[in-house]
CSV table of C-alpha atoms in Angstrom, one decimal:
chain,number,residue,atom,x,y,z
A,1,MET,CA,43.1,142.5,214.1
A,2,ASN,CA,44.7,143.3,217.4
A,3,LYS,CA,47.7,145.6,217.8
A,4,LYS,CA,50.2,142.7,218.1
A,5,TRP,CA,49.3,141.2,214.8
A,6,LYS,CA,49.3,144.6,213.1
A,7,TRP,CA,52.9,145.0,214.3
A,8,ILE,CA,53.9,141.6,212.9
A,9,ALA,CA,52.1,142.2,209.6
A,10,GLY,CA,53.9,145.6,209.4
A,11,LEU,CA,57.3,144.1,210.1
A,12,VAL,CA,56.7,141.3,207.5
A,13,PHE,CA,55.6,143.9,204.9
A,14,VAL,CA,58.7,146.1,205.7
A,15,GLY,CA,60.9,143.0,205.5
A,16,ILE,CA,59.4,142.1,202.1
A,17,LEU,CA,60.1,145.7,200.9
A,18,LEU,CA,63.6,145.7,202.2
A,19,GLY,CA,64.3,142.2,200.9
A,20,GLY,CA,63.0,143.2,197.5
A,21,ALA,CA,65.0,146.4,197.5
A,22,LEU,CA,68.1,144.4,198.5
A,23,ALA,CA,67.5,141.8,195.8
A,24,LEU,CA,66.9,144.5,193.1
A,25,SER,CA,69.9,146.5,194.2
A,26,SER,CA,72.1,143.4,194.3
A,27,MET,CA,70.9,142.5,190.8
A,28,TRP,CA,71.7,146.1,189.6
A,29,VAL,CA,75.1,146.0,191.2
A,30,MET,CA,75.8,142.5,189.6
A,31,HIS,CA,74.7,143.9,186.3
A,32,LYS,CA,76.7,147.1,186.4
A,33,THR,CA,79.8,145.3,187.6
A,34,SER,CA,79.5,142.9,184.6
A,35,ASP,CA,79.6,145.5,181.8
A,36,THR,CA,82.7,146.3,179.8
A,37,ALA,CA,82.8,149.9,181.1
A,38,PHE,CA,83.2,148.6,184.6
A,39,CYS,CA,85.9,146.2,183.6
A,40,LEU,CA,87.8,149.1,181.9
A,41,SER,CA,87.6,151.2,185.1
A,42,CYS,CA,90.6,149.3,186.2
A,43,HIS,CA,93.6,150.7,184.4
A,44,THR,CA,95.3,147.2,184.2
A,45,MET,CA,92.5,146.2,181.8
A,46,GLN,CA,93.5,148.7,179.2
A,47,ALA,CA,96.1,146.3,177.6
A,48,PRO,CA,93.8,143.3,177.5
A,49,TYR,CA,91.1,145.6,176.0
A,50,GLU,CA,93.4,146.7,173.2
A,51,GLU,CA,94.2,143.1,172.5
A,52,TYR,CA,90.5,142.3,172.4
A,53,GLN,CA,89.9,145.2,169.9
A,54,GLY,CA,92.1,143.4,167.4
A,55,SER,CA,90.1,140.2,167.6
A,56,ALA,CA,87.1,138.8,165.7
A,57,HIS,CA,85.1,138.9,168.9
A,58,PHE,CA,85.3,142.7,168.8
A,59,MET,CA,84.8,143.4,165.1
A,60,ASN,CA,83.7,141.0,162.4
A,61,GLN,CA,81.8,140.8,159.1
A,62,LYS,CA,78.6,139.8,160.9
A,63,GLY,CA,78.6,142.9,163.2
A,64,ILE,CA,78.3,140.7,166.3
A,65,ARG,CA,80.3,141.8,169.3
A,66,ALA,CA,81.1,139.6,172.4
A,67,GLU,CA,81.5,141.9,175.4
A,68,CYS,CA,83.7,141.0,178.4
A,69,HIS,CA,80.8,139.4,180.3
A,70,ASP,CA,79.8,137.3,177.3
A,71,CYS,CA,83.0,135.4,177.5
A,72,HIS,CA,84.0,135.7,181.2
A,73,ILE,CA,80.7,135.4,183.1
A,74,PRO,CA,78.4,132.3,182.7
A,75,GLN,CA,74.7,133.0,182.6
A,76,SER,CA,73.5,130.1,184.8
A,77,GLY,CA,72.8,131.0,188.4
A,78,MET,CA,75.4,129.1,190.4
A,79,ASP,CA,78.2,129.5,187.9
A,80,TYR,CA,77.3,133.2,187.6
A,81,LEU,CA,77.5,133.7,191.4
A,82,ILE,CA,80.7,131.8,191.8
A,83,THR,CA,82.4,133.8,189.0
A,84,LYS,CA,81.3,137.1,190.6
A,85,ILE,CA,82.7,136.0,193.9
A,86,ARG,CA,86.0,135.0,192.4
A,87,ALA,CA,86.2,138.3,190.6
A,88,SER,CA,86.4,140.1,193.9
A,89,LYS,CA,90.1,139.1,194.1
A,90,ASP,CA,90.7,141.1,190.9
A,91,ILE,CA,89.5,144.2,192.6
A,92,TYR,CA,91.6,143.4,195.7
A,93,HIS,CA,94.8,143.0,193.6
A,94,GLU,CA,94.0,146.2,191.6
A,95,PHE,CA,93.5,148.5,194.6
A,96,VAL,CA,95.4,146.8,197.5
A,97,THR,CA,98.3,144.6,196.4
A,98,GLY,CA,99.1,146.2,193.0
A,99,LYS,CA,100.0,142.7,191.8
A,100,ILE,CA,99.5,143.6,188.1
A,101,ASP,CA,99.6,147.4,188.2
A,102,THR,CA,102.4,147.7,185.6
A,103,PRO,CA,102.8,146.2,182.1
A,104,GLU,CA,105.8,144.2,183.4
A,105,LYS,CA,103.9,142.8,186.3
A,106,PHE,CA,101.0,142.0,184.0
A,107,GLU,CA,103.2,140.0,181.6
A,108,GLN,CA,104.8,138.2,184.6
A,109,HIS,CA,101.4,136.9,185.7
A,110,ARG,CA,99.8,136.5,182.2
A,111,LEU,CA,100.3,132.7,182.2
A,112,GLU,CA,98.9,132.3,185.7
A,113,MET,CA,95.8,134.5,184.9
A,114,ALA,CA,95.2,132.8,181.6
A,115,GLN,CA,95.5,129.3,183.1
A,116,THR,CA,93.0,130.3,185.8
A,117,VAL,CA,90.5,131.3,183.1
A,118,TRP,CA,91.2,128.2,181.0
A,119,ASP,CA,90.7,126.0,184.0
A,120,GLN,CA,87.4,127.6,184.9
A,121,MET,CA,86.1,127.3,181.3
A,122,LYS,CA,87.2,123.7,181.1
A,123,ALA,CA,85.3,123.0,184.4
A,124,ASN,CA,82.1,124.5,183.1
A,125,ASP,CA,82.4,123.0,179.6
A,126,SER,CA,83.1,126.4,178.0
A,127,ALA,CA,79.6,127.5,179.0
A,128,THR,CA,80.1,131.1,177.8
A,129,CYS,CA,81.4,129.9,174.4
A,130,ARG,CA,78.4,127.6,174.0
A,131,SER,CA,76.0,130.4,174.7
A,132,CYS,CA,76.8,131.4,171.1
A,133,HIS,CA,78.6,128.4,169.5
A,134,GLN,CA,77.2,124.8,169.4
A,135,PHE,CA,78.6,121.8,167.6
A,136,ASP,CA,75.2,120.7,166.4
A,137,ALA,CA,74.6,124.1,164.9
A,138,MET,CA,77.8,124.1,162.8
A,139,ASP,CA,77.6,123.5,159.1
A,140,LEU,CA,81.0,121.8,158.9
A,141,GLN,CA,80.9,121.7,155.1
A,142,LYS,CA,81.1,125.5,155.0
A,143,GLN,CA,84.2,125.6,157.2
A,144,SER,CA,87.8,125.4,156.1
A,145,ALA,CA,89.4,122.0,155.7
A,146,ASP,CA,91.4,122.4,158.8
A,147,ALA,CA,88.4,123.6,160.8
A,148,GLN,CA,86.3,120.7,159.6
A,149,LYS,CA,89.0,118.2,160.6
A,150,MET,CA,89.6,119.7,164.1
A,151,HIS,CA,85.9,120.1,164.9
A,152,ALA,CA,85.2,116.6,163.8
A,153,LEU,CA,88.0,115.5,166.1
A,154,GLY,CA,86.6,117.6,168.9
A,155,ILE,CA,83.2,116.0,168.6
A,156,LYS,CA,84.7,112.5,168.5
A,157,GLU,CA,86.9,113.1,171.6
A,158,LYS,CA,84.3,115.1,173.5
A,159,GLN,CA,86.5,118.1,173.7
A,160,THR,CA,85.3,121.5,174.9
A,161,CYS,CA,85.9,124.9,173.2
A,162,ILE,CA,88.7,126.1,175.4
A,163,ASP,CA,90.7,122.9,174.7
A,164,CYS,CA,91.6,124.4,171.4
A,165,HIS,CA,90.5,128.0,171.3
A,166,LYS,CA,93.0,129.8,173.5
A,167,GLY,CA,94.4,133.2,172.9
A,168,ILE,CA,91.7,134.2,170.5
A,169,ALA,CA,90.6,137.5,172.2
A,170,HIS,CA,93.8,138.2,174.2
A,171,PHE,CA,97.4,137.5,173.4
A,172,PRO,CA,98.4,134.0,174.7
A,173,PRO,CA,101.1,133.8,177.3
A,174,GLU,CA,104.6,133.3,175.9
A,175,ILE,CA,105.8,129.9,177.2
A,176,THR,CA,109.5,129.4,176.7
A,177,ILE,CA,111.8,126.5,177.0
A,178,ASP,CA,114.8,126.8,179.2
A,179,SER,CA,117.9,126.2,177.0
A,180,LYS,CA,119.3,124.2,179.9
A,181,ALA,CA,116.9,121.4,179.0
A,182,HIS,CA,118.6,120.9,175.6
A,183,ASP,CA,122.0,121.4,177.1
A,184,ALA,CA,121.2,118.6,179.6
A,185,LEU,CA,120.3,116.4,176.7
A,186,LEU,CA,123.7,116.9,175.1
A,187,GLU,CA,125.5,116.4,178.5
A,188,HIS,CA,123.7,113.1,179.0
A,189,ALA,CA,124.7,112.1,175.5
A,190,ARG,CA,128.3,112.7,176.3
A,191,GLN,CA,128.0,110.3,179.2
A,192,THR,CA,126.8,107.4,177.1
A,193,PRO,CA,128.9,104.3,177.8
A,194,ALA,CA,131.6,103.6,175.2
A,195,ASP,CA,130.3,100.0,174.9
A,196,ALA,CA,126.7,101.0,174.0
A,197,LYS,CA,125.3,98.6,171.4
A,198,GLU,CA,123.1,101.2,169.8
A,199,VAL,CA,123.0,105.0,169.9
A,200,TYR,CA,120.6,107.9,169.0
A,201,PRO,CA,121.9,111.3,168.0
A,202,VAL,CA,120.3,114.3,169.8
A,203,ALA,CA,121.2,116.8,167.0
A,204,PRO,CA,122.1,116.6,163.3
A,205,ALA,CA,125.6,115.0,163.2
A,206,PRO,CA,128.1,114.3,160.4
A,207,LEU,CA,128.9,110.8,159.3
A,208,GLY,CA,132.5,111.5,158.4
A,209,ASN,CA,132.5,112.7,154.8
A,210,LEU,CA,129.5,110.4,153.9
A,211,GLY,CA,126.7,112.7,155.0
A,212,ASN,CA,124.6,113.7,158.0
A,213,VAL,CA,122.4,111.7,160.4
A,214,TYR,CA,119.4,113.3,162.2
A,215,PRO,CA,118.1,113.2,165.8
A,216,ALA,CA,116.6,110.0,167.2
A,217,THR,CA,117.9,107.8,164.3
A,218,LYS,CA,118.8,104.4,165.6
A,219,LEU,CA,122.4,103.6,164.9
A,220,ASN,CA,123.9,100.1,165.6
A,221,VAL,CA,127.4,100.4,166.9
A,222,VAL,CA,129.6,97.9,165.0
A,223,GLY,CA,133.1,99.0,166.1
A,224,LYS,CA,135.5,101.9,166.5
A,225,SER,CA,136.9,104.3,164.0
A,226,GLY,CA,139.7,106.2,165.7
A,227,ASP,CA,138.1,108.3,168.4
A,228,ALA,CA,134.7,107.9,166.8
A,229,ARG,CA,132.1,105.1,166.9
A,230,GLU,CA,131.7,103.0,163.8
A,231,VAL,CA,127.9,102.9,163.3
A,232,GLU,CA,125.5,101.2,160.9
A,233,ILE,CA,122.3,102.8,159.7
A,234,THR,CA,119.6,100.8,158.0
A,235,GLY,CA,116.6,102.2,156.1
A,236,SER,CA,115.3,102.6,152.5
A,237,GLN,CA,116.2,104.6,149.4
A,238,MET,CA,113.8,105.8,146.8
A,239,GLN,CA,114.9,105.7,143.2
A,240,GLY,CA,115.7,109.3,142.0
A,241,ALA,CA,116.4,110.5,145.6
A,242,GLU,CA,119.3,108.3,146.5
A,243,GLN,CA,120.8,111.1,148.6
A,244,VAL,CA,118.3,110.3,151.3
A,245,ILE,CA,117.9,107.3,153.6
A,246,TYR,CA,114.3,107.0,154.8
A,247,LEU,CA,112.8,105.0,157.7
A,248,ALA,CA,111.2,102.5,155.3
A,249,ALA,CA,109.7,102.2,151.9
A,250,GLY,CA,106.9,104.7,151.5
A,251,GLN,CA,107.6,106.2,154.9
A,252,ARG,CA,109.3,109.6,154.4
A,253,LEU,CA,111.0,110.0,157.7
A,254,VAL,CA,114.5,111.2,156.9
A,255,LEU,CA,117.2,109.3,158.8
A,256,ALA,CA,120.2,110.6,156.9
A,257,THR,CA,121.2,112.6,153.9
A,258,LEU,CA,124.2,111.5,151.9
A,259,THR,CA,127.1,113.1,150.0
A,260,ASP,CA,128.3,111.6,146.6
A,261,GLU,CA,130.8,109.6,148.6
A,262,GLY,CA,128.0,108.4,150.9
A,263,LYS,CA,125.8,107.3,148.0
A,264,LYS,CA,128.7,105.2,146.8
A,265,ALA,CA,129.2,103.7,150.2
A,266,VAL,CA,125.6,102.6,150.6
A,267,LYS,CA,125.1,98.8,150.6
A,268,ALA,CA,121.8,97.5,149.0
A,269,THR,CA,120.2,94.8,151.0
A,270,SER,CA,117.2,94.2,148.7
A,271,ASP,CA,116.2,94.6,145.1
A,272,TRP,CA,114.3,97.7,143.8
A,273,GLU,CA,110.6,97.3,144.2
A,274,LYS,CA,107.7,99.5,143.1
A,275,ASP,CA,105.2,100.6,145.7
A,276,PRO,CA,101.4,101.1,145.0
A,277,TYR,CA,102.0,104.7,144.0
A,278,GLY,CA,104.7,103.9,141.4
A,279,ASN,CA,107.7,104.9,143.5
A,280,VAL,CA,110.6,102.4,143.5
A,281,TRP,CA,112.4,101.6,146.7
A,282,ARG,CA,115.1,99.3,148.1
A,283,ASN,CA,116.4,98.6,151.5
A,284,VAL,CA,120.0,99.8,152.3
A,285,SER,CA,122.6,100.0,155.0
A,286,LEU,CA,125.5,102.3,155.5
A,287,ARG,CA,128.5,102.1,157.8
A,288,ALA,CA,130.1,105.4,158.8
A,289,PRO,CA,132.0,107.1,161.7
A,290,LEU,CA,130.1,109.0,164.3
A,291,ALA,CA,132.1,111.4,166.4
A,292,GLU,CA,129.3,113.4,168.0
A,293,PRO,CA,127.7,112.4,171.3
A,294,ALA,CA,124.6,110.3,171.2
A,295,LEU,CA,122.2,108.6,173.7
A,296,SER,CA,121.9,104.9,174.2
A,297,LYS,CA,118.1,105.2,174.3
A,298,PRO,CA,115.7,107.7,172.6
A,299,ASP,CA,113.6,108.2,175.8
A,300,GLU,CA,115.2,111.5,176.8
A,301,ILE,CA,114.8,112.8,173.3
A,302,TRP,CA,111.1,112.0,173.4
A,303,ASN,CA,110.7,113.5,176.8
A,304,TYR,CA,112.2,116.7,175.5
A,305,ALA,CA,109.9,116.6,172.5
A,306,LYS,CA,106.9,116.2,174.8
A,307,THR,CA,108.1,119.3,176.7
A,308,LEU,CA,108.2,121.2,173.4
A,309,ASP,CA,104.7,119.9,172.5
A,310,GLN,CA,103.4,121.2,175.9
A,311,ALA,CA,105.1,124.6,175.5
A,312,TYR,CA,104.5,125.4,171.8
A,313,CYS,CA,101.4,123.4,170.9
A,314,SER,CA,99.2,122.7,173.9
A,315,GLY,CA,99.2,126.3,175.0
A,316,CYS,CA,97.0,127.1,172.0
A,317,HIS,CA,94.9,123.9,171.5
A,318,ALA,CA,94.2,120.5,173.1
A,319,PRO,CA,97.0,118.0,172.7
A,320,ILE,CA,96.8,116.2,169.4
A,321,SER,CA,97.7,112.5,169.5
A,322,SER,CA,100.7,111.6,167.4
A,323,GLU,CA,98.5,108.8,166.0
A,324,HIS,CA,96.1,111.4,164.5
A,325,TYR,CA,98.3,111.8,161.3
A,326,THR,CA,100.5,109.5,159.2
A,327,VAL,CA,104.2,109.6,159.2
A,328,ASN,CA,104.2,111.4,155.8
A,329,ALA,CA,101.5,113.9,156.9
A,330,TRP,CA,103.2,115.1,160.1
A,331,PRO,CA,106.0,117.2,158.6
A,332,SER,CA,103.7,119.6,156.7
A,333,VAL,CA,101.3,119.8,159.7
A,334,ALA,CA,104.1,120.5,162.2
A,335,LYS,CA,105.7,123.1,159.8
A,336,GLY,CA,102.4,124.9,159.4
A,337,MET,CA,101.8,125.0,163.1
A,338,GLY,CA,105.4,125.8,164.0
A,339,ALA,CA,105.3,128.9,161.7
A,340,ARG,CA,102.8,130.4,164.2
A,341,THR,CA,105.3,130.2,167.1
A,342,ASP,CA,108.8,131.2,167.7
A,343,ILE,CA,110.1,127.6,168.0
A,344,SER,CA,113.6,127.1,166.7
A,345,ALA,CA,114.2,125.1,163.6
A,346,GLU,CA,116.2,122.5,165.6
A,347,ASP,CA,113.4,122.1,168.2
A,348,LEU,CA,110.8,121.9,165.5
A,349,ASP,CA,112.7,119.1,163.9
A,350,ILE,CA,112.9,117.1,167.1
A,351,LEU,CA,109.2,117.7,167.7
A,352,THR,CA,108.3,116.6,164.2
A,353,ARG,CA,110.3,113.5,164.6
A,354,TRP,CA,108.5,112.6,167.8
A,355,PHE,CA,105.2,112.8,165.9
A,356,GLN,CA,106.5,110.9,162.9
A,357,TYR,CA,108.1,108.0,164.9
A,358,HIS,CA,104.8,107.7,166.8
A,359,ALA,CA,102.4,108.2,163.9
A,360,LYS,CA,99.5,106.0,163.3
A,361,ASP,CA,100.9,104.0,160.4
A,362,ILE,CA,104.3,103.0,161.9
A,363,ALA,CA,105.4,101.0,164.9
A,364,THR,CA,106.9,103.0,167.8
A,365,ARG,CA,110.6,102.9,167.7
A,366,GLU,CA,111.7,103.1,171.4
């Protein structure tokens, strides 16, 4: 071999050595910058780490621990590389901009950071979750009734883990509703034309001394009673619970509750009839004064309810269609979920009514 080819062979050999060394060192750096100790070297990660320590991913009866990289770094080549490149911005903000270098700043950006992670996990079909959890490996019969129901729904609708499982290792961001939204609802109700043929209350309202009517109940305007509208409410009464007017026989959506005077003022529009469950119902109507403001259409109430759903429900799990439950099932479902949030009783009532009015077993009343 002449001198020229020896030089070429030598350069190729050195190149291979350098390339191998570079590849190995890159792999080592990638590995070291993926472990939990490296994550905690940034002081802004102390609070998330403490949150994680209180989760089942840190300590559980099985003794299995998911470290930072198990949840945040996909194992497949391209997703892995993209995630590592994206993570460089975290180092930049930690040491250059100080974007989240105080607890106050961290909380200010918590929603933004959480949404970024949720979007990434949604895009890769929750790849890191699925490295441990698989639908086809689940024994649904050994899960709680709620878990069975939600996992069956997830399989049917082809949902991915992050659609529902948010805020399980770190505190979810607090999403609040500006009180101005509800104030605007009331203001629009005050502007309802005096000649409106039907109205829908936006809050519980007295019906003179006859009782109270509840949000989104359809009221037909039949005249004037002093400064108030004279309205008529139609629905159903159940024998033994005559103090309540429901949407219809067997459908326990409360339209109004009545005083003793209100029960006397009710007009029966049908005979008592027994339903398949042995309850006895009749159709009724009631005329009463309504002095409180009300909207001429329920659309704005439902738009507000959808905002509540987005803020208090969809931040933790995928949106659940109102048609997933019956009108009678929704109150207990909404109450149970609402207890896990700081939603007010008034807003929970509006949200529950949105679900009930659009439940799978009744026609939409819009």
